[in-house]
PDB file of C-alpha atoms in Angstrom:
ATOM      1  CA  ASP A 212      53.125 -10.942  30.433  1.00 45.00           C
ATOM      2  CA  SER A 213      51.980  -8.287  28.008  1.00 50.00           C
ATOM      3  CA  THR A 214      49.388  -5.559  28.392  1.00 48.00           C
ATOM      4  CA  TYR A 215      47.338  -7.202  25.632  1.00 54.00           C
ATOM      5  CA  LEU A 216      46.926 -10.291  27.755  1.00 71.00           C
ATOM      6  CA  ASP A 217      45.499  -8.371  30.678  1.00 75.00           C
ATOM      7  CA  LEU A 218      42.156 -10.168  30.463  1.00 79.00           C
ATOM      8  CA  THR A 219      40.421  -8.276  33.272  1.00 82.00           C
ATOM      9  CA  ARG A 220      38.074  -6.607  30.748  1.00 88.00           C
ATOM     10  CA  SER A 221      35.826  -8.301  28.169  1.00 92.00           C
ATOM     11  CA  TRP A 222      37.406 -10.981  25.974  1.00 93.00           C
ATOM     12  CA  THR A 223      36.485 -13.960  23.814  1.00 95.00           C
ATOM     13  CA  LEU A 224      38.646 -16.968  22.971  1.00 95.00           C
ATOM     14  CA  TRP A 225      37.573 -19.396  20.258  1.00 95.00           C
ATOM     15  CA  GLY A 226      38.982 -22.245  18.239  1.00 94.00           C
ATOM     16  CA  TRP A 227      38.681 -25.843  17.134  1.00 95.00           C
ATOM     17  CA  TRP A 228      39.856 -28.469  19.635  1.00 94.00           C
ATOM     18  CA  TYR A 229      40.524 -32.210  19.222  1.00 93.00           C
ATOM     19  CA  ALA A 230      41.823 -34.683  21.836  1.00 89.00           C
ATOM     20  CA  ASP A 231      43.395 -37.981  20.847  1.00 90.00           C
ATOM     21  CA  ASP A 232      42.118 -39.445  24.105  1.00 86.00           C
ATOM     22  CA  LEU A 233      40.452 -38.375  27.330  1.00 85.00           C
ATOM     23  CA  ALA A 234      42.566 -40.440  29.710  1.00 81.00           C
ATOM     24  CA  ALA A 235      43.095 -37.309  31.836  1.00 81.00           C
ATOM     25  CA  ASN A 236      41.944 -33.694  32.024  1.00 83.00           C
ATOM     26  CA  ARG A 237      42.802 -31.968  28.752  1.00 86.00           C
ATOM     27  CA  PRO A 238      43.779 -28.296  28.498  1.00 87.00           C
ATOM     28  CA  ILE A 239      42.406 -25.931  25.869  1.00 91.00           C
ATOM     29  CA  ALA A 240      43.969 -22.655  27.039  1.00 90.00           C
ATOM     30  CA  SER A 241      45.436 -21.242  30.230  1.00 87.00           C
ATOM     31  CA  LYS A 242      46.992 -18.279  31.909  1.00 84.00           C
ATOM     32  CA  TRP A 243      48.145 -20.176  34.969  1.00 76.00           C
ATOM     33  CA  ASP A 244      51.537 -21.343  36.207  1.00 69.00           C
ATOM     34  CA  GLY A 245      50.262 -24.685  37.507  1.00 66.00           C
ATOM     35  CA  ALA A 246      50.737 -23.754  41.159  1.00 67.00           C
ATOM     36  CA  GLY A 247      49.196 -20.484  42.331  1.00 66.00           C
ATOM     37  CA  PRO A 248      45.672 -19.236  41.775  1.00 66.00           C
ATOM     38  CA  ASN A 249      44.315 -19.797  38.295  1.00 70.00           C
ATOM     39  CA  GLU A 250      44.106 -16.644  36.265  1.00 84.00           C
ATOM     40  CA  ILE A 251      42.345 -18.592  33.501  1.00 86.00           C
ATOM     41  CA  ALA A 252      42.115 -22.331  32.848  1.00 87.00           C
ATOM     42  CA  LEU A 253      39.878 -23.604  30.048  1.00 91.00           C
ATOM     43  CA  SER A 254      39.785 -27.385  29.872  1.00 90.00           C
ATOM     44  CA  VAL A 255      37.870 -30.615  29.538  1.00 91.00           C
ATOM     45  CA  GLU A 256      37.475 -32.204  32.953  1.00 85.00           C
ATOM     46  CA  LEU A 257      37.473 -35.966  32.587  1.00 78.00           C
ATOM     47  CA  ALA A 258      35.831 -36.992  35.866  1.00 71.00           C
ATOM     48  CA  ALA A 259      32.634 -35.069  35.206  1.00 67.00           C
ATOM     49  CA  THR A 260      32.812 -35.121  31.393  1.00 85.00           C
ATOM     50  CA  ARG A 261      32.385 -31.382  31.184  1.00 91.00           C
ATOM     51  CA  TRP A 262      33.866 -28.311  29.548  1.00 93.00           C
ATOM     52  CA  ARG A 263      35.211 -25.994  32.237  1.00 92.00           C
ATOM     53  CA  LEU A 264      36.329 -22.346  32.371  1.00 93.00           C
ATOM     54  CA  LEU A 265      37.913 -21.598  35.738  1.00 89.00           C
ATOM     55  CA  VAL A 266      39.122 -18.091  36.593  1.00 89.00           C
ATOM     56  CA  ASN A 267      40.360 -16.389  39.714  1.00 85.00           C
ATOM     57  CA  GLY A 268      38.414 -13.325  40.747  1.00 77.00           C
ATOM     58  CA  ALA A 269      38.054 -11.092  43.777  1.00 72.00           C
ATOM     59  CA  GLY A 270      36.234 -13.814  45.718  1.00 73.00           C
ATOM     60  CA  GLY A 271      38.454 -16.746  44.696  1.00 79.00           C
ATOM     61  CA  ASN A 272      37.985 -19.304  41.933  1.00 84.00           C
ATOM     62  CA  VAL A 273      34.806 -19.169  39.866  1.00 88.00           C
ATOM     63  CA  VAL A 274      33.797 -21.933  37.439  1.00 90.00           C
ATOM     64  CA  CYS A 275      31.560 -21.900  34.364  1.00 93.00           C
ATOM     65  CA  GLU A 276      30.785 -25.440  33.142  1.00 93.00           C
ATOM     66  CA  VAL A 277      29.034 -27.014  30.177  1.00 93.00           C
ATOM     67  CA  THR A 278      28.083 -30.701  29.934  1.00 91.00           C
ATOM     68  CA  ASP A 279      26.374 -30.690  26.515  1.00 91.00           C
ATOM     69  CA  PRO A 280      27.727 -31.714  24.129  1.00 93.00           C
ATOM     70  CA  VAL A 281      29.633 -34.336  26.082  1.00 91.00           C
ATOM     71  CA  PRO A 282      33.392 -34.148  25.383  1.00 92.00           C
ATOM     72  CA  ALA A 283      34.632 -37.043  23.265  1.00 91.00           C
ATOM     73  CA  ALA A 284      37.998 -38.201  21.980  1.00 90.00           C
ATOM     74  CA  ALA A 285      38.819 -38.155  18.271  1.00 93.00           C
ATOM     75  CA  THR A 286      36.157 -35.502  17.583  1.00 94.00           C
ATOM     76  CA  TRP A 287      36.558 -31.844  16.600  1.00 95.00           C
ATOM     77  CA  PHE A 288      34.725 -29.307  18.793  1.00 96.00           C
ATOM     78  CA  PHE A 289      34.268 -25.576  18.279  1.00 97.00           C
ATOM     79  CA  VAL A 290      34.956 -23.938  21.643  1.00 97.00           C
ATOM     80  CA  VAL A 291      34.029 -20.352  22.572  1.00 97.00           C
ATOM     81  CA  ALA A 292      34.727 -18.984  26.057  1.00 97.00           C
ATOM     82  CA  GLY A 293      35.306 -15.643  27.673  1.00 95.00           C
ATOM     83  CA  TYR A 294      34.399 -12.881  30.043  1.00 94.00           C
ATOM     84  CA  ASP A 295      31.718 -10.222  29.577  1.00 95.00           C
ATOM     85  CA  HIS A 296      32.899  -7.339  31.761  1.00 93.00           C
ATOM     86  CA  ASN A 297      29.678  -5.321  31.309  1.00 94.00           C
ATOM     87  CA  ARG A 298      27.562  -8.191  32.670  1.00 95.00           C
ATOM     88  CA  ASP A 299      30.289  -9.519  35.041  1.00 93.00           C
ATOM     89  CA  GLU A 300      29.801 -13.019  33.581  1.00 95.00           C
ATOM     90  CA  LEU A 301      31.941 -15.860  32.319  1.00 95.00           C
ATOM     91  CA  PHE A 302      30.593 -17.770  29.317  1.00 97.00           C
ATOM     92  CA  VAL A 303      31.221 -21.051  27.508  1.00 97.00           C
ATOM     93  CA  GLN A 304      29.648 -22.280  24.271  1.00 97.00           C
ATOM     94  CA  ILE A 305      30.482 -25.539  22.468  1.00 97.00           C
ATOM     95  CA  ASN A 306      29.630 -26.295  18.821  1.00 97.00           C
ATOM     96  CA  ASN A 307      27.429 -23.199  18.684  1.00 95.00           C
ATOM     97  CA  THR A 308      24.862 -24.696  21.083  1.00 94.00           C
ATOM     98  CA  SER A 309      23.288 -22.671  23.898  1.00 92.00           C
ATOM     99  CA  GLU A 310      25.716 -20.476  25.782  1.00 95.00           C
ATOM    100  CA  THR A 311      26.196 -21.087  29.523  1.00 96.00           C
ATOM    101  CA  ARG A 312      26.924 -18.051  31.724  1.00 97.00           C
ATOM    102  CA  THR A 313      28.095 -17.731  35.346  1.00 95.00           C
ATOM    103  CA  THR A 314      28.387 -14.527  37.382  1.00 93.00           C
ATOM    104  CA  LEU A 315      31.966 -13.745  38.376  1.00 90.00           C
ATOM    105  CA  GLY A 316      31.248 -11.387  41.276  1.00 86.00           C
ATOM    106  CA  GLY A 317      34.237  -9.070  41.000  1.00 81.00           C
ATOM    107  CA  PRO A 318      37.296  -8.366  38.892  1.00 81.00           C
ATOM    108  CA  LEU A 319      39.450 -11.067  37.344  1.00 82.00           C
ATOM    109  CA  THR A 320      42.943 -11.605  38.714  1.00 79.00           C
ATOM    110  CA  HIS A 321      45.718 -10.287  36.483  1.00 80.00           C
ATOM    111  CA  GLY A 322      49.188 -11.635  37.137  1.00 78.00           C
ATOM    112  CA  ALA A 323      52.389 -12.448  35.306  1.00 77.00           C
ATOM    113  CA  ASP A 324      51.457 -15.960  34.150  1.00 79.00           C
ATOM    114  CA  GLN A 325      52.020 -16.612  30.458  1.00 81.00           C
ATOM    115  CA  PHE A 326      49.120 -17.376  28.139  1.00 84.00           C
ATOM    116  CA  GLN A 327      49.246 -20.784  26.456  1.00 84.00           C
ATOM    117  CA  LEU A 328      47.015 -22.603  24.005  1.00 88.00           C
ATOM    118  CA  LEU A 329      46.577 -26.377  24.344  1.00 87.00           C
ATOM    119  CA  GLY A 330      48.469 -26.582  27.632  1.00 79.00           C
ATOM    120  CA  TRP A 331      48.876 -25.318  31.174  1.00 72.00           C
ATOM    121  CA  SER A 332      51.344 -22.433  31.172  1.00 60.00           C
ATOM    122  CA  GLY A 333      54.292 -23.293  33.365  1.00 56.00           C
ATOM    123  CA  ALA A 334      52.898 -26.673  34.374  1.00 56.00           C
ATOM    124  CA  GLY A 335      54.637 -28.681  31.650  1.00 57.00           C
ATOM    125  CA  GLU A 336      51.428 -30.372  30.514  1.00 64.00           C
ATOM    126  CA  SER A 337      50.033 -30.162  27.023  1.00 70.00           C
ATOM    127  CA  LEU A 338      47.194 -31.567  24.996  1.00 75.00           C
ATOM    128  CA  LEU A 339      47.503 -34.964  23.341  1.00 81.00           C
ATOM    129  CA  GLY A 340      45.649 -33.860  20.243  1.00 86.00           C
ATOM    130  CA  ARG A 341      45.434 -30.697  18.181  1.00 90.00           C
ATOM    131  CA  GLY A 342      43.833 -27.324  17.769  1.00 90.00           C
ATOM    132  CA  ALA A 343      43.068 -25.080  14.811  1.00 90.00           C
ATOM    133  CA  ALA A 344      42.008 -21.530  13.977  1.00 90.00           C
ATOM    134  CA  PHE A 345      42.206 -20.142  17.520  1.00 93.00           C
ATOM    135  CA  GLY A 346      41.560 -16.473  18.095  1.00 92.00           C
ATOM    136  CA  LEU A 347      41.425 -14.046  21.014  1.00 91.00           C
ATOM    137  CA  VAL A 348      39.815 -10.610  20.981  1.00 91.00           C
ATOM    138  CA  LYS A 349      39.316  -8.151  23.813  1.00 91.00           C
ATOM    139  CA  ARG A 350      35.547  -7.963  23.452  1.00 95.00           C
ATOM    140  CA  VAL A 351      32.578 -10.347  23.446  1.00 97.00           C
ATOM    141  CA  LEU A 352      31.893 -11.841  20.025  1.00 96.00           C
ATOM    142  CA  THR A 353      28.298 -11.458  18.903  1.00 95.00           C
ATOM    143  CA  GLN A 354      26.231 -14.563  18.219  1.00 96.00           C
ATOM    144  CA  SER A 355      26.229 -13.734  14.504  1.00 95.00           C
ATOM    145  CA  GLU A 356      30.069 -13.654  14.545  1.00 94.00           C
ATOM    146  CA  ARG A 357      30.093 -17.022  16.314  1.00 95.00           C
ATOM    147  CA  ASP A 358      27.620 -18.413  13.763  1.00 95.00           C
ATOM    148  CA  TRP A 359      29.883 -17.207  10.948  1.00 94.00           C
ATOM    149  CA  LEU A 360      32.995 -18.770  12.549  1.00 95.00           C
ATOM    150  CA  TYR A 361      31.226 -22.077  13.252  1.00 95.00           C
ATOM    151  CA  ASN A 362      29.842 -22.185   9.689  1.00 94.00           C
ATOM    152  CA  ASN A 363      27.591 -25.200  10.359  1.00 93.00           C
ATOM    153  CA  GLY A 364      30.580 -27.174  11.640  1.00 91.00           C
ATOM    154  CA  GLN A 365      32.834 -26.365   8.680  1.00 92.00           C
ATOM    155  CA  GLY A 366      34.704 -23.508  10.376  1.00 90.00           C
ATOM    156  CA  ARG A 367      35.984 -20.146   9.251  1.00 88.00           C
ATOM    157  CA  ASP A 368      38.739 -17.870  10.495  1.00 82.00           C
ATOM    158  CA  LEU A 369      38.484 -14.148  11.342  1.00 73.00           C
ATOM    159  CA  LYS A 370      40.967 -11.781   9.784  1.00 67.00           C
ATOM    160  CA  ARG A 371      42.787  -8.998  11.649  1.00 53.00           C
ATOM    161  CA  GLY A 372      40.972  -5.838  12.637  1.00 46.00           C
ATOM    162  CA  VAL A 373      37.925  -7.502  14.141  1.00 47.00           C
TER     163      VAL A 373
END
């Protein structure tokens, strides 16, 4: 694990996500070995048709979930998720709709699990689909930055130095 991926302070992850099918839960990003406590697991949960950011904090696992728009196979989605350290809140936003926030209630766990896009780190599972233009910054993106990236569903990519 690298110092950069110590995600106990503010961070935002974004990117375009596409699943070939939703026959099972589908990962978007993780920092979790598949066994111990989740550091971070961002996924689509099939049973409840929801977008889910699960992290491990001081009080155990905390979940931030979004049900609108409903996840669908063979469809591109713009996914934004992260942690706002100043407000102690997790957040998830899909296709630039309203952001959902959940209070964490203490610091995030930081361990040695590797960060992985489109899979569960260490768990040997990966997405049946694809992703594009993912980014990770150690701050909360403003709504105007998210608007610019979403670009009315056409997408854009941030350059270095943001």
